[in-house]
Amino acid sequence: MDIKRNYEYLLSELKSIKGVGLKTSNLLKRKKINSIFDLLWKLPKSYTDRSLSSKIKDLKIDEVQTITIIPQKYSFPRVRNLPNRVLCKDETGEIDCVFFNSYEGYIRKILPIGKEVTISGKIKYFRNKYQLTNPKYISEDSSIIKQKHNSYSLTEGISEKVYNKIIFQIIKNLPKIDEWHSKDILKNFGNIGWNDAIKKLHEPENIGKFKENFYQRLAFDEIFSTFLVNSEIRKKIKKIKKTKKKFDAKKQSEIVSKLDFSLTNDQTKTLNEINEDLCSDNKMFRLLQGDVGSGKTIVALLSAFNTISSDFQVAVMAPTEILARQHFLLAKKIYPKNIKIELLSGKSSYKDKKKILNKLIKKEIDIIFGTHALFQKKVEFKKLGLIIIDEQHKFGVSQRKKLSDKAGKDCDVLLMTATPIPRTLTMTIYGDMDLSIIREKPSNRKPVKTYSKIESKIEDVIKFIKKEIRLGNQIFWVCPLIEESKKIDHSSAVKKSEYLKKIFPNEVFLLHGKTTIEEKDKILNKFLRNEFKILVSTTIIEVGIDFPNANVIIIENANKFGLSQLHQLRGRVGRGNKESSCVLMFKSNLSENAKKRINILKDSNDGFKISEEDMKLRGFGDILGFKQSGIKNFKLADPIHNHNLFILAEKEIKRIENEKEDIGRFKPLIKLYDRADIINDIA
């Protein structure tokens, strides 16, 4: 069998498996099992040992037993609802095999009179006789029964017996695949091949053996295939030659000198990295990652200014209109008057929008701010040189690649996120991009003081808020739910806003996911203008809007949130030069994990450190914003337990890149692990 047929067999449809018809195939597809390869990652959770055979006289009641018997006599009553029975025996005794809802012909076929049959099931005792009811494991070939049978988390409508039969058939017919890894890599896994690793993965004795060579090797394949695709995307983008941006660094220095704060070392370093990319003839595809309040926006706007100075246009996309407007106003404040700035808003009239679009195509606009509407087909630029996308963690690898392609060869791409994530996740999710990180906070930013308070002491919190309002400050009050729930004992935003309105009349507004976009913008703008003091909200206030006058955030049922989400919420305050506070409220019956989370947050303002701890406590799939990232497609690999494999994969990718090694031998790996659609023209 050649290499093509080797791996392509595994990508075959389920219907190509003997015994899998349309009905079974559709049941499996509901569980996102679409190919033979997909079935390999449906792992057994336990097993039943049917390998040991007993005699009838030695049977143990209520235990699964395997016996070899000879059917003696059928009993097929003509009265409806009575079961069919087959009297069977061995040299030590008798047993009844009882069948409900089974046809006479089927029973005669599986238990032929006078023939030796092996049967397995849970033994019962009824009317002084051993009994087996509706046994599923019956065969004249004892080797089929006398083995260890895996138990799976089954798809409804598929029995364990059928499932085992399917898996057994796949493992038996597993093709020999040529090795794609080097000898040096295989040494790390005891030189085990892919085929042998798969077989061992499904052996009953190996359930839960995550540290063994076979498991580690297969987890490495998942990680490595992702890194390999990311590397190929990076190489493809780097091959794109663009017109170099040329700008005067003195003009940048003039803007920086007029700011009312100094750039941190991290901001300066990151700005230099971006400027270097802009001035290169290679296309920039870079992620700017920074903690909440670390000052990413000013770095992005300075790089945008340098692009404009090079006679190119810039587009800045934000997730919400209010954030786009905030960036727009900051640009107007710091840029020279000759820079032509526009905001494409959902509220703009048709006439105004048409006017803006005409200006863009004529290059009468230097920089435009807006939401995702900026990248609609009708929006055309004369000379787009840089796209900046803020809070982009919902963009997957494929979307980023399409964005880069759409932007054109002369257009650089800068993506920003305020969600610090652990290094293993960064390598996996953003491995297709160059990375700049801002960890350092501006010197004028004071750490947010974090306190915890039991819910029953809410009066203390109210006193604290009254004092803050007297000082002219504003408050965020965050609740997990919109309305009160009888099933879940969490605070509701609606109920809390009603409670607070009685204490602070005309000073409380409510914001939640059901609020219309227009109403939401209206409320947030009022809050920004300090027209009321308390904004009660669900978690929709996470994204990085600046409310310099809001210096207190109350988070109810804090134990119900992950650390990363709590840190993001806390980042809504502490953006001015005032002392800021975060109060975590909780009920008395906290779990040990919840106590740990609250204490970690109280002890640290470092988002990167917090995200590492969050991943250890919650697991990588629950880290804020990454449920849709694609990393959840990993079947075996885990960034916490397999940290060493991520580092090994990174090292191997760098070696391949440095030695400019041909990656043709990895084609089966990329195809099998479903990454081929991204680089489908790979050699």
XYZ file of C-alpha atoms in Angstrom:
683
model
C 0.000 0.000 0.000
C 1.537 3.366 -0.987
C 1.732 6.358 1.388
C -1.236 8.099 -0.245
C -3.533 5.111 0.293
C -2.073 4.620 3.774
C -3.315 7.841 5.282
C -6.253 8.457 2.956
C -7.881 5.237 4.177
C -8.108 6.892 7.617
C -9.896 9.883 6.080
C -12.520 7.621 4.484
C -16.200 8.031 5.286
C -17.689 5.947 8.098
C -19.860 4.021 5.623
C -16.703 2.330 4.310
C -16.488 0.390 7.619
C -18.103 -3.053 7.465
C -21.330 -3.048 9.478
C -21.720 0.762 9.499
C -24.810 1.739 7.548
C -26.475 5.105 7.025
C -28.244 5.041 10.408
C -25.083 4.327 12.453
C -23.077 6.774 10.320
C -25.579 9.585 11.023
C -25.601 8.794 14.756
C -21.798 9.112 14.837
C -21.846 12.322 12.796
C -24.022 13.929 15.467
C -20.997 13.524 17.751
C -18.753 15.155 15.105
C -17.297 11.791 14.117
C -17.124 12.064 10.319
C -14.255 9.764 9.341
C -12.392 6.626 10.415
C -9.662 8.879 11.828
C -12.173 10.697 14.061
C -13.196 7.391 15.624
C -9.632 6.759 16.802
C -9.915 9.625 19.315
C -13.063 8.315 20.966
C -11.182 6.738 23.854
C -12.397 3.992 26.205
C -13.286 5.128 29.732
C -13.173 1.635 31.281
C -13.299 -2.024 30.246
C -15.018 -5.310 31.070
C -12.827 -8.390 31.271
C -14.664 -11.246 29.508
C -11.474 -13.230 28.883
C -11.813 -15.609 31.855
C -14.214 -18.504 31.422
C -16.249 -20.102 34.277
C -18.254 -23.273 34.745
C -21.979 -22.944 35.565
C -21.535 -24.338 39.081
C -18.925 -21.613 39.868
C -20.943 -18.620 38.621
C -21.154 -15.495 40.808
C -24.475 -13.673 40.928
C -24.595 -9.999 39.784
C -21.173 -10.243 38.138
C -20.262 -10.293 34.433
C -19.233 -13.891 33.646
C -18.184 -15.744 30.490
C -19.291 -19.361 29.988
C -19.215 -21.938 27.195
C -22.547 -23.775 26.996
C -24.617 -26.064 24.740
C -28.278 -25.046 24.029
C -30.677 -27.899 24.878
C -34.274 -26.749 24.503
C -36.276 -23.741 23.245
C -39.348 -22.348 24.994
C -41.282 -19.914 22.786
C -44.604 -19.132 24.545
C -47.512 -17.960 22.389
C -48.739 -15.611 25.120
C -47.824 -11.971 24.424
C -45.276 -10.294 26.742
C -43.892 -13.587 28.046
C -40.134 -13.951 27.343
C -38.533 -16.550 25.111
C -36.205 -18.965 26.935
C -33.390 -21.289 25.932
C -32.271 -23.971 28.379
C -28.492 -24.379 28.158
C -25.982 -26.516 30.057
C -22.369 -27.517 30.523
C -20.996 -30.557 32.370
C -21.564 -28.835 35.755
C -25.098 -27.463 35.564
C -27.902 -25.611 33.736
C -28.692 -21.958 32.930
C -31.629 -20.198 31.256
C -30.940 -17.613 28.557
C -33.934 -15.265 28.619
C -34.902 -12.925 25.757
C -37.455 -10.115 25.772
C -38.535 -8.665 22.396
C -36.322 -11.012 20.345
C -37.589 -12.992 17.366
C -37.680 -16.805 17.374
C -35.571 -16.989 14.199
C -32.847 -14.763 15.674
C -32.645 -16.890 18.852
C -32.420 -20.145 16.864
C -29.585 -18.598 14.813
C -27.422 -17.406 17.730
C -28.129 -20.400 20.026
C -28.399 -23.493 17.773
C -29.387 -26.679 19.637
C -26.483 -29.013 20.337
C -23.745 -26.581 19.261
C -21.120 -25.218 21.649
C -21.544 -21.450 22.133
C -19.621 -18.936 24.252
C -21.784 -16.357 26.013
C -21.082 -13.451 28.381
C -23.232 -11.199 30.572
C -24.383 -10.367 34.096
C -25.537 -13.474 35.971
C -28.842 -13.564 37.877
C -30.531 -16.310 39.950
C -34.269 -16.931 39.497
C -36.420 -19.839 40.742
C -33.412 -21.912 41.824
C -31.681 -21.556 38.466
C -28.943 -19.338 36.992
C -30.216 -16.921 34.371
C -28.813 -14.586 31.697
C -31.240 -11.951 30.362
C -30.842 -10.478 26.847
C -27.136 -11.387 26.549
C -25.383 -9.306 23.856
C -22.097 -11.179 23.690
C -22.807 -14.575 22.014
C -20.640 -16.398 19.486
C -19.615 -19.889 18.369
C -16.111 -18.392 18.029
C -14.998 -18.107 21.660
C -12.005 -15.871 20.747
C -14.411 -13.035 19.831
C -15.956 -13.111 23.320
C -12.970 -14.118 25.470
C -11.189 -10.768 25.542
C -11.276 -7.422 27.317
C -14.099 -5.255 25.951
C -13.755 -1.489 26.210
C -16.566 0.704 27.544
C -17.120 4.059 25.831
C -19.191 7.141 26.405
C -21.669 5.956 23.819
C -23.688 7.794 21.211
C -27.382 7.160 21.806
C -28.594 4.358 19.557
C -25.241 2.541 19.330
C -24.573 -0.375 21.671
C -21.240 -1.120 23.329
C -20.998 -4.341 21.350
C -21.454 -2.555 18.009
C -19.024 0.177 18.987
C -16.347 -2.324 20.039
C -16.842 -4.219 16.798
C -16.289 -1.015 14.777
C -13.171 0.018 16.736
C -11.768 -3.543 16.667
C -12.169 -3.602 12.888
C -10.414 -0.233 12.461
C -7.489 -1.185 14.724
C -7.162 -4.556 12.952
C -7.048 -2.857 9.524
C -4.889 0.077 10.628
C -2.546 0.794 7.702
C 1.212 1.035 8.151
C 2.044 4.723 7.836
C 5.568 5.895 6.994
C 7.172 7.770 9.888
C 7.212 11.561 9.581
C 9.345 12.424 12.627
C 13.146 12.415 12.791
C 15.028 9.814 14.847
C 15.970 12.521 17.359
C 12.305 13.317 18.006
C 11.281 9.651 18.248
C 13.924 9.049 20.934
C 11.786 11.198 23.244
C 8.982 8.642 22.949
C 10.915 5.381 23.146
C 11.001 5.191 19.297
C 7.330 4.183 19.152
C 5.689 4.502 15.729
C 2.302 6.112 15.052
C 0.558 2.788 14.340
C 1.812 1.095 17.492
C 0.917 4.171 19.549
C -2.674 4.112 18.241
C -3.023 0.398 19.041
C -1.724 0.900 22.568
C -4.073 3.879 23.038
C -7.037 1.500 22.645
C -5.716 -1.388 24.722
C -7.868 -1.755 27.865
C -4.836 -1.947 30.177
C -3.671 1.493 28.980
C -6.779 3.492 29.930
C -5.691 6.655 31.741
C -1.948 6.129 31.178
C -1.318 9.716 30.022
C 2.406 9.711 30.815
C 3.294 6.644 28.741
C 5.328 6.973 25.518
C 2.402 6.028 23.237
C 0.147 8.775 24.654
C 2.890 11.419 24.725
C 3.864 10.674 21.124
C 0.287 11.117 19.871
C -0.203 14.301 21.927
C 3.023 15.628 20.387
C 1.660 14.916 16.880
C -1.344 17.142 17.612
C 0.789 19.987 18.920
C 3.418 19.668 16.203
C 0.863 19.618 13.368
C -0.568 22.914 14.657
C 2.885 24.491 14.976
C 3.838 23.259 11.506
C 0.828 24.918 9.896
C 1.492 28.132 11.832
C 5.092 28.056 10.598
C 3.971 27.597 6.996
C 1.557 30.529 7.255
C 4.331 32.705 8.713
C 6.650 31.710 5.854
C 3.990 32.378 3.213
C 3.275 35.837 4.623
C 6.998 36.620 4.952
C 7.475 35.763 1.261
C 5.076 38.554 0.289
C 7.198 41.523 -0.770
C 5.691 44.925 -0.082
C 6.562 48.573 -0.561
C 8.609 49.698 2.437
C 7.126 52.404 4.622
C 9.428 55.413 4.978
C 8.797 57.917 7.733
C 10.573 60.530 9.811
C 11.149 59.306 13.385
C 11.287 62.974 14.521
C 7.569 63.378 13.772
C 6.830 60.398 16.015
C 9.026 61.928 18.758
C 7.069 65.199 18.525
C 3.797 63.393 19.283
C 5.387 61.392 22.129
C 6.835 64.544 23.707
C 3.355 66.128 23.868
C 1.763 63.168 25.698
C 0.927 63.732 29.371
C 2.812 60.537 30.290
C 6.070 58.811 29.332
C 6.152 55.591 27.350
C 7.208 52.534 29.347
C 10.224 50.458 28.275
C 7.852 47.762 26.981
C 5.875 50.293 24.929
C 9.094 51.695 23.387
C 10.434 48.199 22.619
C 7.132 47.125 21.030
C 6.856 50.318 18.975
C 10.378 49.728 17.644
C 9.450 46.138 16.664
C 6.380 47.366 14.762
C 8.286 50.216 13.093
C 10.960 47.752 11.980
C 8.230 45.628 10.353
C 6.670 48.662 8.675
C 10.030 49.691 7.186
C 10.786 46.153 6.011
C 9.937 44.838 2.544
C 8.277 41.843 4.231
C 4.608 42.056 5.146
C 3.898 42.550 8.870
C 1.563 40.067 10.532
C 1.949 40.824 14.225
C 0.010 40.393 17.461
C 0.316 43.070 20.131
C -0.553 41.412 23.419
C -0.782 43.404 26.625
C -2.310 43.302 30.049
C -5.352 45.464 30.798
C -4.273 49.091 31.116
C -0.758 48.509 29.742
C -1.097 51.142 26.989
C -1.406 49.150 23.748
C -3.631 51.743 22.071
C -1.041 54.530 22.093
C 1.544 52.165 20.540
C -0.949 51.212 17.811
C -1.831 54.875 17.106
C 1.853 55.849 16.865
C 2.490 53.045 14.361
C -0.625 54.204 12.467
C 0.757 57.761 12.385
C 4.052 56.484 10.939
C 2.116 54.609 8.231
C 0.170 57.784 7.370
C 3.500 59.691 7.226
C 4.555 57.151 4.583
C 1.609 58.234 2.406
C -0.600 55.216 3.222
C -4.085 54.924 4.719
C -4.920 53.120 7.987
C -8.069 51.278 9.145
C -8.687 50.649 12.866
C -11.376 48.120 13.769
C -12.777 47.766 17.302
C -15.363 45.253 18.597
C -17.846 47.950 19.687
C -18.796 51.363 18.402
C -18.073 53.064 21.713
C -14.520 51.648 21.756
C -14.017 52.702 18.113
C -15.189 56.225 19.063
C -12.821 56.272 22.034
C -9.849 55.412 19.777
C -11.059 58.026 17.261
C -11.170 60.762 19.930
C -7.704 59.844 21.240
C -6.288 60.031 17.693
C -7.857 63.487 17.205
C -6.275 64.586 20.478
C -2.695 63.433 19.774
C -2.379 63.707 15.953
C -1.397 66.923 14.144
C -4.333 68.873 12.680
C -3.390 68.023 9.082
C -4.176 64.300 9.592
C -7.615 63.534 8.113
C -9.515 61.301 10.579
C -12.996 59.790 10.243
C -15.314 57.474 12.211
C -17.621 55.102 10.338
C -20.518 54.683 12.731
C -23.679 52.601 12.610
C -25.497 55.785 13.569
C -24.156 57.718 10.578
C -26.812 58.613 8.025
C -26.742 56.964 4.602
C -25.622 60.278 3.113
C -22.716 60.611 5.567
C -21.629 57.002 5.063
C -21.628 57.456 1.272
C -19.574 60.611 1.683
C -17.009 58.789 3.871
C -16.750 55.876 1.409
C -16.159 58.296 -1.477
C -13.448 60.059 0.514
C -11.747 56.743 1.294
C -11.497 55.710 -2.356
C -10.109 59.164 -3.258
C -7.564 59.007 -0.369
C -9.115 62.047 1.299
C -9.106 60.139 4.592
C -5.810 59.116 6.263
C -7.182 56.968 9.070
C -10.664 55.600 9.671
C -12.093 54.026 12.834
C -15.076 51.685 13.035
C -16.389 48.210 13.839
C -16.298 45.067 11.616
C -18.328 47.041 9.036
C -14.981 48.510 7.883
C -14.225 45.269 6.062
C -17.426 44.946 4.071
C -17.076 44.631 0.292
C -18.390 48.126 -0.393
C -15.632 49.725 1.719
C -12.687 50.390 -0.613
C -9.406 52.171 0.045
C -7.154 53.987 -2.392
C -3.892 53.024 -0.649
C -4.414 50.933 2.505
C -1.097 50.392 4.304
C -2.087 49.141 7.778
C -5.022 47.355 9.390
C -5.265 47.461 13.202
C -7.800 45.182 14.873
C -8.462 45.596 18.590
C -9.646 42.752 20.852
C -9.357 40.135 18.130
C -9.355 36.925 20.201
C -12.437 35.642 18.364
C -10.481 35.476 15.095
C -9.253 31.955 14.311
C -6.184 31.068 12.215
C -8.211 30.717 8.981
C -9.933 34.085 9.517
C -6.611 35.810 10.155
C -5.121 34.277 7.003
C -8.117 35.455 4.932
C -7.816 38.938 6.453
C -4.135 39.111 5.543
C -4.868 37.966 1.960
C -7.729 40.470 1.592
C -5.608 43.336 2.907
C -3.322 43.190 -0.137
C 0.448 42.856 -0.427
C 1.330 46.409 0.691
C -0.924 46.314 3.747
C 0.550 45.385 7.129
C -1.637 43.776 9.790
C -1.504 44.484 13.538
C -3.861 42.623 15.845
C -4.269 43.571 19.521
C -5.596 41.728 22.549
C -5.834 42.667 26.220
C -6.266 39.040 27.226
C -2.972 37.788 28.651
C -2.671 34.051 28.072
C -0.065 31.446 29.061
C 2.881 30.884 26.728
C 1.757 27.407 25.658
C -1.568 28.866 24.489
C 0.116 31.811 22.777
C 2.359 29.430 20.802
C -0.665 27.399 19.740
C -3.298 30.041 19.050
C -1.076 32.827 17.703
C 1.838 30.804 16.332
C 1.117 32.071 12.807
C 2.032 35.617 13.895
C 5.010 37.554 15.214
C 4.424 38.558 18.818
C 4.990 41.741 20.815
C 4.137 41.785 24.511
C 3.582 44.739 26.862
C 3.738 43.566 30.470
C 4.786 46.800 32.153
C 2.063 49.210 33.322
C 2.452 53.011 32.910
C 3.928 54.646 36.037
C 0.813 56.803 36.554
C -1.374 53.666 36.801
C -1.873 52.649 40.406
C -2.551 48.952 41.165
C -6.210 48.201 41.822
C -6.680 47.186 45.457
C -8.739 44.002 45.628
C -10.920 43.022 48.580
C -13.273 40.129 49.266
C -16.540 40.492 51.142
C -19.144 37.953 52.210
C -22.572 38.695 50.691
C -24.278 39.056 54.075
C -22.146 42.174 54.754
C -23.531 44.127 51.786
C -24.286 47.085 54.100
C -20.527 47.612 54.486
C -20.205 47.750 50.695
C -23.078 50.272 50.437
C -21.350 52.534 53.028
C -18.131 52.327 51.013
C -19.970 53.274 47.794
C -21.705 56.250 49.438
C -18.298 57.550 50.489
C -16.883 57.123 46.942
C -19.869 58.912 45.375
C -19.395 61.819 47.801
C -15.821 62.058 46.470
C -17.249 62.333 42.928
C -16.350 58.809 41.802
C -18.352 56.254 39.751
C -19.025 52.558 40.336
C -19.441 49.417 38.209
C -21.624 46.718 39.808
C -21.366 43.378 37.987
C -23.805 40.449 38.353
C -23.636 37.024 36.623
C -27.288 36.878 35.502
C -29.717 39.250 33.785
C -32.840 38.133 35.662
C -33.356 36.151 38.825
C -33.266 32.368 38.408
C -35.028 29.815 40.604
C -32.546 27.139 39.569
C -29.283 29.049 40.023
C -28.630 31.055 43.140
C -26.666 33.880 41.494
C -27.346 37.587 41.847
C -29.435 39.046 39.059
C -28.598 42.383 37.439
C -32.284 43.396 37.250
C -32.955 42.676 40.921
C -29.738 44.403 42.018
C -30.443 47.547 39.992
C -33.905 47.789 41.599
C -32.338 47.385 45.055
C -29.693 50.071 44.383
C -32.182 52.511 42.824
C -34.018 52.667 46.160
C -30.786 53.651 47.937
C -29.371 55.871 45.140
C -32.368 57.382 43.288
C -31.624 58.699 39.748
C -28.019 57.461 40.013
C -28.377 53.869 38.761
C -28.611 52.491 35.188
C -28.807 48.865 34.032
C -26.889 47.297 31.146
C -27.065 43.670 29.953
C -26.919 41.429 26.882
C -30.575 42.085 25.986
C -30.005 45.857 25.877
C -30.129 47.092 22.245
C -26.876 48.397 20.730
C -28.332 51.923 20.494
C -29.502 51.895 24.110
C -26.197 50.398 25.267
C -24.168 53.149 23.569
C -26.491 55.798 25.019
C -26.085 54.445 28.583
C -22.287 54.055 28.278
C -21.898 57.571 26.896
C -23.970 58.957 29.783
C -21.753 57.069 32.219
C -18.665 58.388 30.445
C -20.006 61.957 30.857
C -20.576 61.265 34.581
C -24.365 61.801 34.288
C -25.045 58.992 36.772
C -22.929 57.202 39.377
C -23.635 53.432 39.346
C -23.725 51.167 36.292
C -25.215 47.740 37.080
C -24.164 45.299 34.403
C -23.568 41.710 33.384
C -20.103 40.798 32.035
C -20.648 42.703 28.761
C -18.478 45.560 30.125
C -15.304 43.432 29.820
C -13.915 44.942 26.612
C -11.350 47.715 27.108
C -13.325 50.957 27.271
C -11.780 53.751 29.335
C -13.959 55.297 32.045
C -11.332 57.356 33.912
C -13.828 58.504 36.550
C -14.950 54.949 37.468
C -12.648 53.752 40.223
C -14.710 51.047 41.987
C -16.000 47.733 40.657
C -18.186 45.372 42.709
C -18.339 41.802 41.368
C -21.088 39.628 42.834
C -20.756 35.839 43.072
C -17.076 36.289 42.214
C -16.508 32.571 42.783
C -18.613 31.827 39.672
C -16.093 33.529 37.364
C -12.686 32.335 36.186
C -9.566 34.217 37.213
C -8.917 35.638 33.735
C -12.461 36.978 33.504
C -12.271 38.519 36.971
C -8.986 40.187 35.999
C -10.554 41.554 32.795
C -13.509 42.920 34.752
C -11.197 44.455 37.347
C -9.401 46.179 34.468
C -12.458 48.400 33.893
C -11.237 50.540 36.813
C -7.851 52.004 37.660
C -7.585 53.821 34.320
C -7.380 57.294 35.819
C -4.909 58.565 38.409
C -7.172 57.849 41.411
C -6.912 55.032 43.935
C -9.124 52.233 42.627
C -10.807 49.277 44.284
C -12.309 45.935 43.279
C -14.668 44.208 45.739
C -15.245 40.493 45.197
C -18.487 39.407 46.822
C -19.232 35.765 47.583
C -21.499 33.440 49.521
C -20.343 31.626 52.643
C -20.082 28.109 51.155
C -16.995 28.566 48.968
C -15.131 25.610 47.475
C -11.365 25.322 47.999
C -10.805 26.213 44.325
C -12.959 29.341 44.647
C -10.971 30.441 47.724
C -7.728 29.927 45.779
C -9.011 32.037 42.854
C -10.069 34.911 45.076
C -6.754 34.873 46.975
C -4.688 34.805 43.750
C -6.559 37.861 42.473
C -6.119 39.705 45.770
C -2.373 39.029 45.696
C -1.602 39.967 42.071
C -2.342 42.546 39.352
C -0.195 40.699 36.779
C -2.525 39.346 34.093
C 0.052 36.913 32.682
C 0.705 35.346 36.083
C -3.054 35.209 36.752
C -3.766 33.489 33.406
C -1.195 30.766 34.196
C -2.895 30.120 37.544
C -6.326 30.228 35.875
C -5.323 27.533 33.424
C -4.026 25.316 36.234
C -7.259 25.684 38.185
C -9.866 25.641 35.417
C -8.300 23.937 32.401
C -7.345 25.570 29.093
C -10.794 25.338 27.480
C -12.312 27.725 29.999
C -9.727 30.509 29.677
C -11.526 33.710 28.693
C -12.214 34.015 25.012
C -10.609 30.771 23.863
C -13.536 28.362 23.763
C -13.868 29.147 20.047
C -10.166 29.473 19.335
C -9.675 26.039 17.800
C -7.383 24.762 20.531
C -10.321 22.781 21.917
C -9.917 20.568 18.839
C -7.002 18.932 20.622
C -8.066 15.408 21.544
C -5.096 14.418 23.721
C -2.723 17.380 24.146
C -3.091 19.657 27.139
C -1.061 22.877 27.648
C -0.820 22.213 31.393
C 0.169 18.550 31.507
C 2.081 18.530 28.221
C 4.026 21.770 28.658
C 7.280 19.944 27.812
C 5.804 18.746 24.496
C 4.889 22.307 23.489
C 8.478 23.393 24.149
C 9.828 20.374 22.204
C 7.518 21.150 19.254
C 8.611 24.802 19.243
C 12.287 23.746 19.244
C 11.738 21.287 16.360
C 9.864 23.888 14.277
C 12.715 26.384 14.735
C 15.208 23.708 13.626
C 13.158 22.945 10.495
C 12.855 26.678 9.702
C 16.564 27.390 10.278
C 17.683 24.409 8.183
C 15.057 25.242 5.530
C 14.030 21.608 5.559
C 11.489 20.351 3.032
C 8.257 19.532 4.888
C 6.827 17.208 2.227
C 7.132 14.193 4.543
C 4.716 15.875 6.955
C 1.873 15.966 4.412
C 0.081 12.927 5.952
C 0.380 14.482 9.426
C -1.141 17.783 8.258
C -3.908 16.038 6.313
C -4.802 13.663 9.139
C -4.942 16.336 11.795
C -7.308 18.434 9.685
C -5.035 21.407 9.121
C -4.759 20.965 5.355
C -7.466 23.460 4.407
C -5.232 26.289 5.620
C -2.202 25.336 3.513
C -3.785 23.000 0.971
C -1.113 23.648 -1.612
C 1.645 22.212 0.577
C 4.145 20.068 -1.322
